[in-house]
């Protein structure tokens, strides 16, 4: 039994919802991997950022 009339629109809408959900899942997975830093990496980045900010303050280029 083939879909008729508005049933096509419902199918297209459902497919759109599934596509958006799948894209969100993939984006979340990628973001989780990107943010999976080791504590030492985070600490090193914070120290670098702090040093950079301090050097800008000392040189007067806020």
Short mmCIF file of C-alpha atoms in Angstrom, two decimals:
data_model
loop_
_atom_site.label_atom_id
_atom_site.label_comp_id
_atom_site.label_asym_id
_atom_site.label_seq_id
_atom_site.Cartn_x
_atom_site.Cartn_y
_atom_site.Cartn_z
CA UNK A 1 0.00 0.00 0.00
CA UNK A 2 1.69 3.19 -1.23
CA UNK A 3 1.42 6.44 0.75
CA UNK A 4 -1.05 8.96 -0.67
CA UNK A 5 -1.50 12.71 -0.44
CA UNK A 6 -0.45 14.08 2.93
CA UNK A 7 1.13 10.81 3.92
CA UNK A 8 4.07 11.74 1.67
CA UNK A 9 4.52 14.94 3.63
CA UNK A 10 4.51 13.01 6.88
CA UNK A 11 7.16 10.64 5.54
CA UNK A 12 9.33 13.51 4.34
CA UNK A 13 8.94 15.24 7.70
CA UNK A 14 9.83 12.09 9.60
CA UNK A 15 12.89 11.57 7.39
CA UNK A 16 13.93 15.16 8.11
CA UNK A 17 13.63 14.63 11.85
CA UNK A 18 15.70 11.45 11.64
CA UNK A 19 18.34 13.26 9.59
CA UNK A 20 18.58 16.12 12.08
CA UNK A 21 18.85 13.70 14.99
CA UNK A 22 21.60 11.71 13.24
CA UNK A 23 23.54 14.89 12.49
CA UNK A 24 23.25 15.97 16.13
CA UNK A 25 24.55 12.62 17.32
CA UNK A 26 27.56 12.81 14.99
CA UNK A 27 28.30 16.39 16.03
CA UNK A 28 28.13 15.46 19.72
CA UNK A 29 30.47 12.51 19.21
CA UNK A 30 32.99 14.69 17.36
CA UNK A 31 32.84 17.36 20.07
CA UNK A 32 33.37 14.75 22.80
CA UNK A 33 36.49 13.46 21.05
CA UNK A 34 37.80 16.99 20.56
CA UNK A 35 37.36 17.80 24.24
CA UNK A 36 38.98 14.59 25.46
CA UNK A 37 42.19 16.25 26.62
CA UNK A 38 44.45 14.83 29.27
CA UNK A 39 44.70 16.86 32.50
CA UNK A 40 48.35 17.66 31.72
CA UNK A 41 47.37 19.09 28.33
CA UNK A 42 44.75 21.30 29.92
CA UNK A 43 47.16 22.48 32.58
CA UNK A 44 49.81 23.30 29.97
CA UNK A 45 47.33 25.25 27.85
CA UNK A 46 46.18 27.24 30.87
CA UNK A 47 49.79 28.06 31.80
CA UNK A 48 50.51 29.19 28.25
CA UNK A 49 47.39 31.35 28.17
CA UNK A 50 48.24 32.90 31.55
CA UNK A 51 51.80 33.66 30.46
CA UNK A 52 50.55 35.27 27.25
CA UNK A 53 48.06 37.45 29.15
CA UNK A 54 50.69 38.51 31.69
CA UNK A 55 53.15 39.47 28.94
CA UNK A 56 50.47 41.58 27.24
CA UNK A 57 49.65 43.34 30.51
CA UNK A 58 53.31 44.05 31.22
CA UNK A 59 53.86 45.43 27.72
CA UNK A 60 50.72 47.57 28.02
CA UNK A 61 48.87 46.16 25.01
CA UNK A 62 45.57 45.16 26.64
#
